[in-house]
Structure formats: C-alpha cells, structure tokens
Tab-separated table of C-alpha atoms in Angstrom:
chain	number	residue	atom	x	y	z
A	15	UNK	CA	-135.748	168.253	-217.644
A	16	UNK	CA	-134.255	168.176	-214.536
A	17	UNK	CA	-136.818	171.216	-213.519
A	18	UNK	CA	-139.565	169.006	-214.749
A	19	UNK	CA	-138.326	165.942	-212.159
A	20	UNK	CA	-138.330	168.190	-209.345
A	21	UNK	CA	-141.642	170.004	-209.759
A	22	UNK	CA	-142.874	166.513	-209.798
A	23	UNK	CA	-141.131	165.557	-206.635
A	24	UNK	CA	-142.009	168.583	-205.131
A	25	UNK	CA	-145.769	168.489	-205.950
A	26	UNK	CA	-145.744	164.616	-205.152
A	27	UNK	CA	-144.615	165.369	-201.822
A	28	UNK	CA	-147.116	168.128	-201.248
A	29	UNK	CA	-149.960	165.902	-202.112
A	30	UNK	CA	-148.722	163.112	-199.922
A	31	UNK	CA	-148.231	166.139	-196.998
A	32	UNK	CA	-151.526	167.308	-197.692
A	33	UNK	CA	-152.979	163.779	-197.393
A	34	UNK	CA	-151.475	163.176	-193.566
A	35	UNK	CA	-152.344	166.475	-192.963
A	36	UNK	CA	-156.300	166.286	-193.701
A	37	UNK	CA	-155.839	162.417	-191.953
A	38	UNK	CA	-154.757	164.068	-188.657
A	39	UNK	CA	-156.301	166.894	-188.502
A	40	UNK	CA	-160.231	165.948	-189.722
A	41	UNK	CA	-160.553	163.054	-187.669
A	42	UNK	CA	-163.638	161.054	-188.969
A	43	UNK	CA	-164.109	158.405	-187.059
A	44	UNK	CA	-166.809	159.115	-185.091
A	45	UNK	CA	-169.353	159.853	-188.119
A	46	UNK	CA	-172.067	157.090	-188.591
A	47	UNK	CA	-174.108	154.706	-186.050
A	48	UNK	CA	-172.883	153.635	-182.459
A	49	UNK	CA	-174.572	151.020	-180.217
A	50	UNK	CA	-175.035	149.924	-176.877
A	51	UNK	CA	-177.635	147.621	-175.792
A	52	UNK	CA	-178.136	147.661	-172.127
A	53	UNK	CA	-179.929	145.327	-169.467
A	54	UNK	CA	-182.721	146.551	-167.097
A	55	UNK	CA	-185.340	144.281	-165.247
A	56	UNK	CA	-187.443	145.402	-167.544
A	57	UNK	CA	-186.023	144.189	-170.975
A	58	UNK	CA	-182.891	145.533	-172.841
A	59	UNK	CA	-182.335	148.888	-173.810
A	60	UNK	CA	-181.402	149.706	-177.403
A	61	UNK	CA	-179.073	152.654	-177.554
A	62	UNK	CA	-177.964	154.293	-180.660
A	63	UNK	CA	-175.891	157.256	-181.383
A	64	UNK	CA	-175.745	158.741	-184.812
A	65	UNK	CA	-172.771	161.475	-185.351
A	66	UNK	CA	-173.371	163.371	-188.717
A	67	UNK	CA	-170.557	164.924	-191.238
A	68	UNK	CA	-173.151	168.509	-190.047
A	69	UNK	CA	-171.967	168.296	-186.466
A	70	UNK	CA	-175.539	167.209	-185.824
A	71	UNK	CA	-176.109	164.259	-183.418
A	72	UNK	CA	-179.143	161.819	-182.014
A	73	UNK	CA	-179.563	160.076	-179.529
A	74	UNK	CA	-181.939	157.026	-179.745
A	75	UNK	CA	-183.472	154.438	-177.501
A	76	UNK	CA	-185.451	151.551	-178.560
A	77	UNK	CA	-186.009	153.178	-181.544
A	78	UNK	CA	-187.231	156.197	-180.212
A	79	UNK	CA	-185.062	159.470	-181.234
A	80	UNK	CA	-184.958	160.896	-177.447
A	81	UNK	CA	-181.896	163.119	-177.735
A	82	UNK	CA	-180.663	165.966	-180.500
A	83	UNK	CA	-177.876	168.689	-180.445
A	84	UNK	CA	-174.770	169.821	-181.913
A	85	UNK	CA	-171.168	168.139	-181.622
A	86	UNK	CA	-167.583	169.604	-182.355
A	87	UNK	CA	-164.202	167.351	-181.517
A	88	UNK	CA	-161.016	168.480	-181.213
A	89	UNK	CA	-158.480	166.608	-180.401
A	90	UNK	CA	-159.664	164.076	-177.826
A	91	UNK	CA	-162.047	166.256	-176.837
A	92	UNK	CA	-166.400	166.246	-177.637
A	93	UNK	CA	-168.414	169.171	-176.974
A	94	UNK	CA	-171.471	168.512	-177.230
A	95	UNK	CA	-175.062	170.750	-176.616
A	96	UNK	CA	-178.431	168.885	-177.244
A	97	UNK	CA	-182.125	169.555	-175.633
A	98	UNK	CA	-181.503	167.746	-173.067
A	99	UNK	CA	-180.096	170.922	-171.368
A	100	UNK	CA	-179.524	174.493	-172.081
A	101	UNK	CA	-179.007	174.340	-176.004
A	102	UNK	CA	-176.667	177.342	-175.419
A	103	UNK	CA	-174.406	175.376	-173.063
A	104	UNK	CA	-171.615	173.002	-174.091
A	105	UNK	CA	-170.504	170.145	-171.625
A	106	UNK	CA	-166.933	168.201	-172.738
A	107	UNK	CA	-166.372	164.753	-172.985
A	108	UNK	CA	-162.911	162.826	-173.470
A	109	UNK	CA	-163.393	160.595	-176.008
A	110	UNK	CA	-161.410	157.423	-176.666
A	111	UNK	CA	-160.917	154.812	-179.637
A	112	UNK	CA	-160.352	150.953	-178.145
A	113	UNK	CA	-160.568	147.518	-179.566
A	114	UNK	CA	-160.940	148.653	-183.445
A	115	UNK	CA	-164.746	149.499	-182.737
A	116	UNK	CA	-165.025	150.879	-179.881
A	117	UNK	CA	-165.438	154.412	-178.617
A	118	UNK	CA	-165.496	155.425	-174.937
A	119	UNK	CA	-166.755	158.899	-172.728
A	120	UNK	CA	-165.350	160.194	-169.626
A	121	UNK	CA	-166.828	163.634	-168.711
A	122	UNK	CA	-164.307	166.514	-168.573
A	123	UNK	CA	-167.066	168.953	-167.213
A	124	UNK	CA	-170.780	168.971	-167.813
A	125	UNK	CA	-173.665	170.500	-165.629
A	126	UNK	CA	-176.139	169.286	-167.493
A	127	UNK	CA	-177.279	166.380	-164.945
A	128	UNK	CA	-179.060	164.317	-167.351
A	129	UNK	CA	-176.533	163.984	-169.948
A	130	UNK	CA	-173.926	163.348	-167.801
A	131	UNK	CA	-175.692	160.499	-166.115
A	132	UNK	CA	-176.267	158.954	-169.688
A	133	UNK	CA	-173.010	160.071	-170.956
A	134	UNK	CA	-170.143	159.668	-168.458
A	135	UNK	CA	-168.379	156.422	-168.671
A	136	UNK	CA	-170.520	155.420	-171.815
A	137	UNK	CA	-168.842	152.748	-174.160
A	138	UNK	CA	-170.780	152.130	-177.389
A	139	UNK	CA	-169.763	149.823	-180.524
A	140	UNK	CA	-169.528	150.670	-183.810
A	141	UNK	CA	-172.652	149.550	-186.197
A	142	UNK	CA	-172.192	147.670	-188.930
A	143	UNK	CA	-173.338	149.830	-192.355
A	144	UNK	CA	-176.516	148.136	-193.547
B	16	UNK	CA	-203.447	123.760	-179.981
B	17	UNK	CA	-206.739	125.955	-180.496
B	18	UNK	CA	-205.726	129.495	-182.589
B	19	UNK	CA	-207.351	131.775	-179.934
B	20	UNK	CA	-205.385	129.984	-176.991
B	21	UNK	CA	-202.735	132.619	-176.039
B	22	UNK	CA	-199.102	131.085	-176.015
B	23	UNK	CA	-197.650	133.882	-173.767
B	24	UNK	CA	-198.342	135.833	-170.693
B	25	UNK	CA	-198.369	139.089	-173.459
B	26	UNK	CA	-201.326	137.528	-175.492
B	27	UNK	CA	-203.216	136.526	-172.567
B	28	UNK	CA	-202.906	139.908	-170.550
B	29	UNK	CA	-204.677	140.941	-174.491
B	30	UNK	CA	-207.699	138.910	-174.273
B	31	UNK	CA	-207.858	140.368	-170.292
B	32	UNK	CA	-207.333	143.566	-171.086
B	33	UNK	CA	-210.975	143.514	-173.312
B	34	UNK	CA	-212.909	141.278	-171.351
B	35	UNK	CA	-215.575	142.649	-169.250
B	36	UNK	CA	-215.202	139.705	-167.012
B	37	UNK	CA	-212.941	141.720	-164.689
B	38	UNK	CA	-215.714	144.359	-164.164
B	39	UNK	CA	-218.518	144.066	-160.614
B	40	UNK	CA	-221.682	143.847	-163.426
B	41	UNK	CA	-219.188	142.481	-166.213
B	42	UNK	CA	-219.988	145.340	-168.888
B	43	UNK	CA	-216.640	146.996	-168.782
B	44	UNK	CA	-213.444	145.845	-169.326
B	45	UNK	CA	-210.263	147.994	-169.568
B	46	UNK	CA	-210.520	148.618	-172.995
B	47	UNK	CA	-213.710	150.423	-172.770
B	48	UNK	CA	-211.932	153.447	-171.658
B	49	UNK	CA	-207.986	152.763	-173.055
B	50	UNK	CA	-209.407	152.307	-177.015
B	51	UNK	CA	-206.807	151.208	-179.145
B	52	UNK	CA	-207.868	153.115	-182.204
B	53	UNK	CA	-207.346	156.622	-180.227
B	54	UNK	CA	-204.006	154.929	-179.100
B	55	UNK	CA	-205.331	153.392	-176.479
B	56	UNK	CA	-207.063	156.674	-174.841
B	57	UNK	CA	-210.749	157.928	-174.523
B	58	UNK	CA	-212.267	160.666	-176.323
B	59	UNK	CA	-214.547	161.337	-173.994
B	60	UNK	CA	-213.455	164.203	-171.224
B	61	UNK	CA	-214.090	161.132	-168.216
B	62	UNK	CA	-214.649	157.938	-169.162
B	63	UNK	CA	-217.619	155.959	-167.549
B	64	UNK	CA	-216.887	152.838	-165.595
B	65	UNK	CA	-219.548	150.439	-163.881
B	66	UNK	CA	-223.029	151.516	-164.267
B	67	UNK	CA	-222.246	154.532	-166.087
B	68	UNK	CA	-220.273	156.125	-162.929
B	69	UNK	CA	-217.314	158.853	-163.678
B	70	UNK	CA	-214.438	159.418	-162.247
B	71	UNK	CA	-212.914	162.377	-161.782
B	72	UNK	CA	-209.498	162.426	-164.489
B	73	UNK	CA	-209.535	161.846	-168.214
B	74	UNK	CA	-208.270	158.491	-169.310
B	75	UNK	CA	-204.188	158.358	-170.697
B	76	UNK	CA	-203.175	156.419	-173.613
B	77	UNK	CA	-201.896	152.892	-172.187
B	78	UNK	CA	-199.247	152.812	-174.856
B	79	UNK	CA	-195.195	153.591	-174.285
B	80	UNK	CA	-195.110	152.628	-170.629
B	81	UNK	CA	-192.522	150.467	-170.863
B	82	UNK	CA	-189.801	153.109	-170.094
B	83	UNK	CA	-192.436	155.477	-167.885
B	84	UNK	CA	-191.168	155.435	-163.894
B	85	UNK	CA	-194.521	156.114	-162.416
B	86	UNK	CA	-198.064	155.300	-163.798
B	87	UNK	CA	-201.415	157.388	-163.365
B	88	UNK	CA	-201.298	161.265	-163.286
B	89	UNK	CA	-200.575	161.292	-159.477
B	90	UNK	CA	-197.612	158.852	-160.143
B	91	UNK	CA	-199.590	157.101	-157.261
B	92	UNK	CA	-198.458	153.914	-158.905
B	93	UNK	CA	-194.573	152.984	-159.418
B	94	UNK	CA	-194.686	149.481	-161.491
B	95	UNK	CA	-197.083	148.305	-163.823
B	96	UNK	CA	-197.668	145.460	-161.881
B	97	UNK	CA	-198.930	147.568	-159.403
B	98	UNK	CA	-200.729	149.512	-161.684
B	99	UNK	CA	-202.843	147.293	-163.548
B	100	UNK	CA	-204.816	145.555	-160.550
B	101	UNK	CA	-205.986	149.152	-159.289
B	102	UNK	CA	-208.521	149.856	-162.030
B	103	UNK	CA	-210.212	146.332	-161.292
B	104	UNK	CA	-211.004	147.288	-157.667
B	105	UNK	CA	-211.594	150.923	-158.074
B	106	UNK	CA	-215.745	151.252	-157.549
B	107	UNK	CA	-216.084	154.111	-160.333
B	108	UNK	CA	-214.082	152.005	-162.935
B	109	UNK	CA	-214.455	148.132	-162.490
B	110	UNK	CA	-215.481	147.556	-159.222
B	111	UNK	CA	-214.064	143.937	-158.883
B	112	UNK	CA	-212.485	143.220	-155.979
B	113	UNK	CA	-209.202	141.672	-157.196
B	114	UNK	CA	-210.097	138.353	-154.765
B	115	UNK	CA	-213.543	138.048	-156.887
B	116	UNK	CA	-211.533	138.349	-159.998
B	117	UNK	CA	-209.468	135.721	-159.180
B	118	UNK	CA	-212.128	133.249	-158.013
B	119	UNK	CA	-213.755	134.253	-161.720
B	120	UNK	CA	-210.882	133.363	-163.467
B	121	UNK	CA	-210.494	129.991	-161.354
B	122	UNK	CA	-213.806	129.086	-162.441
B	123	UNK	CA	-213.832	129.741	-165.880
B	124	UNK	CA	-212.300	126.653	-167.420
B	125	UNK	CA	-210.885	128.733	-170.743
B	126	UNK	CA	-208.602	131.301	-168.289
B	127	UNK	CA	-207.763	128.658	-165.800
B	128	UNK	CA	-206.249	126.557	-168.670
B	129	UNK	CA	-204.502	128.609	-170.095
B	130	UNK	CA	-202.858	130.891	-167.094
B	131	UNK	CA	-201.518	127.344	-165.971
B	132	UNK	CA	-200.260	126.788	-169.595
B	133	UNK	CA	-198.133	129.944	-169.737
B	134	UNK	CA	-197.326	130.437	-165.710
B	135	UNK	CA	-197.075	127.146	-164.858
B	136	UNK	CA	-200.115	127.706	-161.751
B	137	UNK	CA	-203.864	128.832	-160.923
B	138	UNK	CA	-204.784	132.570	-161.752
B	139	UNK	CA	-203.249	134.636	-159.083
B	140	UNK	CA	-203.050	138.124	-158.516
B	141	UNK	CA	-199.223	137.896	-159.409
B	142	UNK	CA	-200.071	136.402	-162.486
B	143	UNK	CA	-202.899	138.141	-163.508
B	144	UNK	CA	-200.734	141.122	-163.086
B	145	UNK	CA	-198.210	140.024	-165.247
B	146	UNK	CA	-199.918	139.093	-167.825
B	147	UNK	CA	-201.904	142.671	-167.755
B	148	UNK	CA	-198.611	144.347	-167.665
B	149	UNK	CA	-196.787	142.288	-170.473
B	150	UNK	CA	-199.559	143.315	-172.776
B	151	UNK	CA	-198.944	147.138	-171.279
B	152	UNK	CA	-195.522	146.588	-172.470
B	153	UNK	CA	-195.920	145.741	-175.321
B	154	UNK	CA	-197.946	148.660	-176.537
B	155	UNK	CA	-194.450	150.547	-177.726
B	156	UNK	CA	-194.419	152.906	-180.764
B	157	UNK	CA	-191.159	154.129	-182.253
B	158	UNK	CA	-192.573	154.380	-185.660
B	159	UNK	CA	-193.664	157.892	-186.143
B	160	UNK	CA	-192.417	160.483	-189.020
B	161	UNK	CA	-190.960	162.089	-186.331
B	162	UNK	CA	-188.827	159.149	-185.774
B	163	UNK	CA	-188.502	158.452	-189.084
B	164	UNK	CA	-186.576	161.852	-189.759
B	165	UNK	CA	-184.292	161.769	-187.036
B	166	UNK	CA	-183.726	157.869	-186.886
B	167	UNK	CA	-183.256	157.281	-190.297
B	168	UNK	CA	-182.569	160.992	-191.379
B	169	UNK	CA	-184.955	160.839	-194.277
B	170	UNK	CA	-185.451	164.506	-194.462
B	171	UNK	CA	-188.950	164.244	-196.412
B	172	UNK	CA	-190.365	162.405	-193.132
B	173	UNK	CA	-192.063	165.487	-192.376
B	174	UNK	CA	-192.685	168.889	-193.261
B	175	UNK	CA	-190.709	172.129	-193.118
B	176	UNK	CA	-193.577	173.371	-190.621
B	177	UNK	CA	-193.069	170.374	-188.274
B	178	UNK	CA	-189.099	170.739	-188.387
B	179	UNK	CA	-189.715	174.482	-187.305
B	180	UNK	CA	-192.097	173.313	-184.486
B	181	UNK	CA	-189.520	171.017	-183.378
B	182	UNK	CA	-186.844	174.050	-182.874
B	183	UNK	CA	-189.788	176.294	-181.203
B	184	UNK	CA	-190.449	173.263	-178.717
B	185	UNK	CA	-187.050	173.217	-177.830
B	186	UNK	CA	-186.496	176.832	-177.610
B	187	UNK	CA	-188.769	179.651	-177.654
B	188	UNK	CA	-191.801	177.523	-176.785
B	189	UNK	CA	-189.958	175.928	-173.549
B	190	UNK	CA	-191.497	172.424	-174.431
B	191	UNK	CA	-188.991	170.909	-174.150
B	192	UNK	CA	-187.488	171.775	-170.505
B	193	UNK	CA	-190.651	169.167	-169.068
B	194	UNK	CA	-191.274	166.791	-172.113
B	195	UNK	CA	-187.956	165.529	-173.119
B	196	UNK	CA	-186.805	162.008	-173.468
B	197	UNK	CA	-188.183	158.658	-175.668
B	198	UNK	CA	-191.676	159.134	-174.968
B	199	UNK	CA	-191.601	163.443	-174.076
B	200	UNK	CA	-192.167	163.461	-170.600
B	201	UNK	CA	-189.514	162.855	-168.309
B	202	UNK	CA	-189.916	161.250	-164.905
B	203	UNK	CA	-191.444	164.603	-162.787
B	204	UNK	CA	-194.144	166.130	-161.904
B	205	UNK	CA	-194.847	169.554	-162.479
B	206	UNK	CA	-197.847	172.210	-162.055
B	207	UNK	CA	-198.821	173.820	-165.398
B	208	UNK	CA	-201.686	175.942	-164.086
B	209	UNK	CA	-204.615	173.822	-163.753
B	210	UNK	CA	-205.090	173.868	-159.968
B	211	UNK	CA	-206.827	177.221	-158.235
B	212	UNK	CA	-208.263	175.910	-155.512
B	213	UNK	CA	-211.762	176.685	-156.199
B	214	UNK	CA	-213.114	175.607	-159.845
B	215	UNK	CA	-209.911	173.672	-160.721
B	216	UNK	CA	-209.544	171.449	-157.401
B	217	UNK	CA	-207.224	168.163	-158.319
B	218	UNK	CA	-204.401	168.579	-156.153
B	219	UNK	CA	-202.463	166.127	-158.212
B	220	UNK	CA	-199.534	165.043	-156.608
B	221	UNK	CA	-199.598	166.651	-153.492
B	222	UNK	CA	-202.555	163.842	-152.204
B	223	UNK	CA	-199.593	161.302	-152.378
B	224	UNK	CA	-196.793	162.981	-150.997
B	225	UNK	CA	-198.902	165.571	-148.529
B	226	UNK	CA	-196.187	168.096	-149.689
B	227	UNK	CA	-197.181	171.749	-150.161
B	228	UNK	CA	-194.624	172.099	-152.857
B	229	UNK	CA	-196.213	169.214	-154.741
B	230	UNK	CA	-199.953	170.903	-154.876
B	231	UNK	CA	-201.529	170.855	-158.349
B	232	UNK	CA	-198.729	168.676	-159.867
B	233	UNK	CA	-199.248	166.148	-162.405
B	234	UNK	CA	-197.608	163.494	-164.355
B	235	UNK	CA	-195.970	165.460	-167.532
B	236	UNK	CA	-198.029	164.174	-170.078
B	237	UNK	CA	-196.110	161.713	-172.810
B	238	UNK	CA	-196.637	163.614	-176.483
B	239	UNK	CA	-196.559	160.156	-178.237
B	240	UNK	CA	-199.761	159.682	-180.455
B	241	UNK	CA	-200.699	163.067	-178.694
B	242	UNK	CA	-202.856	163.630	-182.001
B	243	UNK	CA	-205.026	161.378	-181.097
B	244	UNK	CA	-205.951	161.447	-177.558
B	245	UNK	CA	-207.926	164.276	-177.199
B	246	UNK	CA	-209.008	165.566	-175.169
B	247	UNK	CA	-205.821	166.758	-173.012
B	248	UNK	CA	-204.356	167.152	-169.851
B	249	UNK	CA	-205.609	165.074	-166.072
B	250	UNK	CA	-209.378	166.556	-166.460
B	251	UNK	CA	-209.650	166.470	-169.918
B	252	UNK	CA	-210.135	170.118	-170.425
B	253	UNK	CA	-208.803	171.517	-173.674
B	254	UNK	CA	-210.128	169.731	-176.888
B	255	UNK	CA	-207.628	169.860	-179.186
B	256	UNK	CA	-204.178	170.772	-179.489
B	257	UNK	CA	-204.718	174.130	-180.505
B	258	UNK	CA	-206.373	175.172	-177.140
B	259	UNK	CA	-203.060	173.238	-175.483
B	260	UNK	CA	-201.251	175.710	-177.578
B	261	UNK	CA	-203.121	178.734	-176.925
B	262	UNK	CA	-202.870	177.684	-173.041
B	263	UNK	CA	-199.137	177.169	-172.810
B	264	UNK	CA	-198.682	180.499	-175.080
B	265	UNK	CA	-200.634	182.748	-172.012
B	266	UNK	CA	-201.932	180.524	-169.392
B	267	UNK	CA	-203.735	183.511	-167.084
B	268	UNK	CA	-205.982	183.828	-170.092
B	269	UNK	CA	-207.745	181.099	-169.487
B	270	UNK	CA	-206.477	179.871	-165.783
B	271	UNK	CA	-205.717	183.248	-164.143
B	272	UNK	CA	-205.411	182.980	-160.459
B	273	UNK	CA	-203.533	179.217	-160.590
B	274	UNK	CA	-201.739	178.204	-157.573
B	275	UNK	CA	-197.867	176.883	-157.801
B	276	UNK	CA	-197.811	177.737	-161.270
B	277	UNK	CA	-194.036	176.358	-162.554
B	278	UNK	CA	-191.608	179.403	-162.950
B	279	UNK	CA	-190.771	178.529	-166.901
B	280	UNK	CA	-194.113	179.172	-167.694
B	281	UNK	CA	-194.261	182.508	-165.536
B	282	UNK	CA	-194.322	184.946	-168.596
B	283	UNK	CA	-196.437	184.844	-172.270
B	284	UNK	CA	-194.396	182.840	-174.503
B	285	UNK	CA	-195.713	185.300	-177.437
B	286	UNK	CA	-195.678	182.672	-180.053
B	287	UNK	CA	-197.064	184.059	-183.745
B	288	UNK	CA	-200.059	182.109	-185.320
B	289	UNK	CA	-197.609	180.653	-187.264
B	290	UNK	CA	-195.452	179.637	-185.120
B	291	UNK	CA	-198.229	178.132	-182.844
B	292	UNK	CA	-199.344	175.795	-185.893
B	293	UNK	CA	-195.623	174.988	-186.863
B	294	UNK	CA	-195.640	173.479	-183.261
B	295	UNK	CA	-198.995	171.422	-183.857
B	296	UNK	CA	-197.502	170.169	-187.229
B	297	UNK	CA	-194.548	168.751	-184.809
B	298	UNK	CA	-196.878	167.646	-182.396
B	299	UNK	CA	-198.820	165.340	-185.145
B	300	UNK	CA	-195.504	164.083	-186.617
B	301	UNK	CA	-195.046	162.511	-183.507
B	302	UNK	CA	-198.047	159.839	-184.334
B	303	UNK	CA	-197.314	156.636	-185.411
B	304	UNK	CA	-197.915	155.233	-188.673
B	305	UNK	CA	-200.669	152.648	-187.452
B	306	UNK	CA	-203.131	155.624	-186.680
B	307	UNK	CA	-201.815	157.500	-189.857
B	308	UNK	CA	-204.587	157.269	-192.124
C-alpha cells in the first residue's frame, strides 16, 4: 500500500513539475491580436499585430495586411524576419509585459531600417477576443 | 434638408469630383479619366482631357492615397491638397484656371450654398481643395482576399496559386524589395527600364529634382486593384499583367538599351510559366471585393 501512496505522490508531483515547467518555458503570451491606434494629421492609424501558435506574424494598418514574416522568442528576446527586409535576416527585439495588457519593443539590433523605425519603442495593447 | 445636398466636405468633394463644371468647355470632369468602376483608373493608354487633347502619362487609380507621401508619377505633388487643384488648370486635362473655377462655383447658387453649409465660407481654393481631397481620402480599400487571408487568416481566401505568388513576390521575383507596405509601393522612386532616351523619353523624376541619378524614375506603382487598371505603368504601355510579368522576368527583351536601369532588376529573374501565373493569381487577390464580380 504504502508503494501505491508514493507512486501517487511521486507521479502527482511530476505532473505538477511538468505543469511549471511547460508554464515557464512556452511562454504564450504573445499569441493573438495587438493594437495600437496612432494619430497623424491625416486621421488615425489602425495598427494591428497578429502573433500565430506557427511562429507566423502580420502586420496590419488600417486594415491593410502591410507586413509578414517569421517570429521566435526566447526569453525576453523576439527575433523576428518579415518582407520588409532581407527574409533571411533576423533583427532582435526586447520585449516586455506591463500593465496586464500591454507589451512593449526596444530594439536589441536590427539593420533593417524600416522595421526598426516601426518597431523600436512600439507599445501595443492587447485585443479583446471577438 | 434636400437628399442630394452633401452634409460633409467628403460628399461634396463627390459631386465635384464628376462635374464637368470644373473643366475650360465644361465636358470633362475628373471622373472622366479616374472611373470608379476600373477603380478609379482609365483603360485607355492616355486619357483625353478638353477637346479631346492627350497628355502624355496614363491615368492612376485615385483610390488608397490616404497613406501615399507623394501624388502623380513624378511625385511632383506632396499633399493632396496640392494635388487635386493641378488637374483643373492643366490645359491638356481641364483647362480651368483655378480663379475661373472659383468665380463658377460663387455663381452657381447650389455649390455656393452648400460649401458655406459645410465650411462655414464662399468657395475658395482652400476649400475646394479640401473637399476634393476628403473625397480622395476616402477612396480606401482594405477589403481584398488578399486581406482577407492574412487579416482574418481564413486560409480559403485565396488559392494555393496566389499563396505561391505571394512567396515568389517576396523572394525569387524581387517584388517585393520596391512594392512593400499597405498599399505595395513604398514612398521612392525608382527606374524599372522604361526610359532610353530616344523612343522611351519621360524622364520621370529627374524633371523635378534636375538630378542625374533621378533620370527615368517613377512613382512605384501601388498593386491595389492592380487587376483592374490596365493598362500599366506612367505611359500605359503593357496591357495586361502578363506583359508586366514577362517585362519584370527579362526587361532587355523588350526595353534593351534602358538608361539607369535599378541594380535588383540587373539579371533575368528566370521565372517558369507557372510560376509567372502563380504571381498574377497574387496580383488579382489583391482586388477588392466591390470590383469582384
């Protein structure tokens, strides 16, 4: 008996191991729909980002998909690669969680010119699922 | 309040936009040439203006300007303020001196009313601009399959050809390195070939800037609603997408002695037959759904 009640502890402790393990390690939670909606003299500027569970991502403004490439996080740390440059090229990102919905970019290094000036210092919000 | 009376400075810059009134001999009006069923293009190589006269470039669709940073295919334009008083002067399109057009629209009780509803003063140049450009800016489309698929990631948006085309344009086919953004042109102006000096002779962008570097560059053409706004490029010379295809794929076939040619588009891009319609199909899924049959 006393085998029995400590194969169960044992395998209860493994699953609840296992389950801080997959929490730490797979981080999810940039997958879905981030927003930021920015002013110009010219009327606001709808931008959404969608991260996939594929490592695929979009970029979209006003409803108009302008941006697609390939993401992989570890850590802190985004690399991302899109059409906006060199497909074959990866530029990094620090990426930070603030204020329960929020997500932040600070380049780490990047030559691609036009994602960096989109990208670097970019906050966005968390969408809503509809 | 009658129906027709426009409320706002959009739906007044509308009724402008198709009324001849703001032509010398008042038969042409801007949407003679910019006709919203081809998205707001012409079909026709050069469009006539005023007593049948042609210019010398092929008319662009006046749709998705709102995020463009320079207008006409010299970029000789940077607002679209600016823009959209230059056609009413210029004596091969509308002829109108903008003055005269003003003084018309003074007189005419129905326009006078109704730009001193909505701006709060007389028809003035600044106003009639406005309301021309809040109608341009209004012409958006973000409603293509191509938008669909990405934006919504409904895979069945378009076909498995199109998807393909969309990897060639941003790889092999090199599309992608001048039309990228929202609307597929970013804000430069390159030279794709179609200046040699002696039967091809638009100088482009160089006329503006009087830079050597800038001869035979042109706006990069936005691939929105491309389907429908044959023909292509700033003189209207290839009719269809296919013979954009075929040009891109070996350009000295058709253009060979150009001048300033761009570097990326130095060698054959030896695209298969198959690969060269994959990259059509992705060039039509970029059409919205209003001129989807």
């Amino acid at each position: 008996m006393t085998v029995m009640k400590n194969t169960l502890i044992i395998l209860g402790s493994i699953a609840i191991l296992s389950f801080t393990f997959s929490f730490t390690v797979r981080d999810n939670r940039i997958l879905g729909r981030w927003n930021k909606i920015q002013k110009t003299p010219d009327g606001p500027l709808d931008l959404v980002f969608i991260f996939r569970a594929d490592s695929t991502y979009d970029g979209i403004v006003n409803g108009k998909a302008f941006i697609n490439g390939k993401y992989f996080i570890k850590n802190d740390t985004i690399s991302v690669s899109d059409n906006s440059c060199n497909i074959a090229y990866y530029g990094t990102y620090r990426i930070k969680y603030f204020a329960q919905d929020s997500l932040s970019f600070t380049a780490i290094s990047d030559t691609c010119k036009e994602r960096y000036e989109g990208a670097h210092g970019l906050r966005v919000k968390k969408m809503q699922k509809k | 309040m009658h129906e027709s009376e426009p409320a706002s400075a959009m739906e007044l810059g509308k009724l402008l936009f198709s009324d001849p009134i703001l032509s010398g001999n008042r038969t042409v009006s801007c949407a003679s040439c910019h006709k919203e069923n081809f998205a707001f293009a012409d079909t026709l190589a050069l469009s006539p203006g005023v007593n049948g006269r042609l210019g010398t470039r092929n008319t662009p669709s006046a749709m998705n300007m709102r995020l463009q940073e320079s207008f006409f295919w010299d970029g000789r334009a940077s607002t679209l303020e600016e823009q959209a008083l230059i056609p009413i002067e210029n004596p091969l399109e509308m002829d109108l001196p903008v003055d005269s057009a003003i003084a018309r629209l003074n007189s005419n009780a129905f326009y006078q009313q109704s730009f001193l509803r909505i701006f709060k003063e007389n028809p003035s140049k600044k106003s009639l601009a406005k309301a021309l450009s809040d109608f341009e800016r209004s012409l958006e489309t973000n409603n293509s399959p191509f938008d669909d698929w990405r934006v919504n990631d409904n895979e069945d948006a378009v076909s498995a050809s199109a998807k393909r085309g969309f990897k060639l344009f941003n790889t092999k086919a090199k599309c992608i390195q001048c039309h990228f953004g929202p609307d597929f042109n970013n804000v430069e102006f390159r030279n794709i070939g179609l200046f040699d000096g002696r039967m091809h002779v638009d100088s482009g962008r160089s006329a503006i800037t009087h830079k050597k570097s800038d001869l035979g560059k042109f706006k990069i053409g936005s691939l929105r609603n491309i389907a429908v706004t044959a023909p292509y490029m700033h003189n209207g010379m290839f009719k269809s997408l296919k013979e954009v295809i075929d040009y891109y794929d070996n350009p000295d076939l058709i253009i060979p002695k150009a001048m300033n040619r761009d570097t990326i588009l130095i060698r054959p891009l030896q695209l298969t037959d198959t690969e060269k319609l994959d990259l059509e199909n992705f060039l039509i899924s970029l059409t919205d759904r209003r001129f989807l049959k």
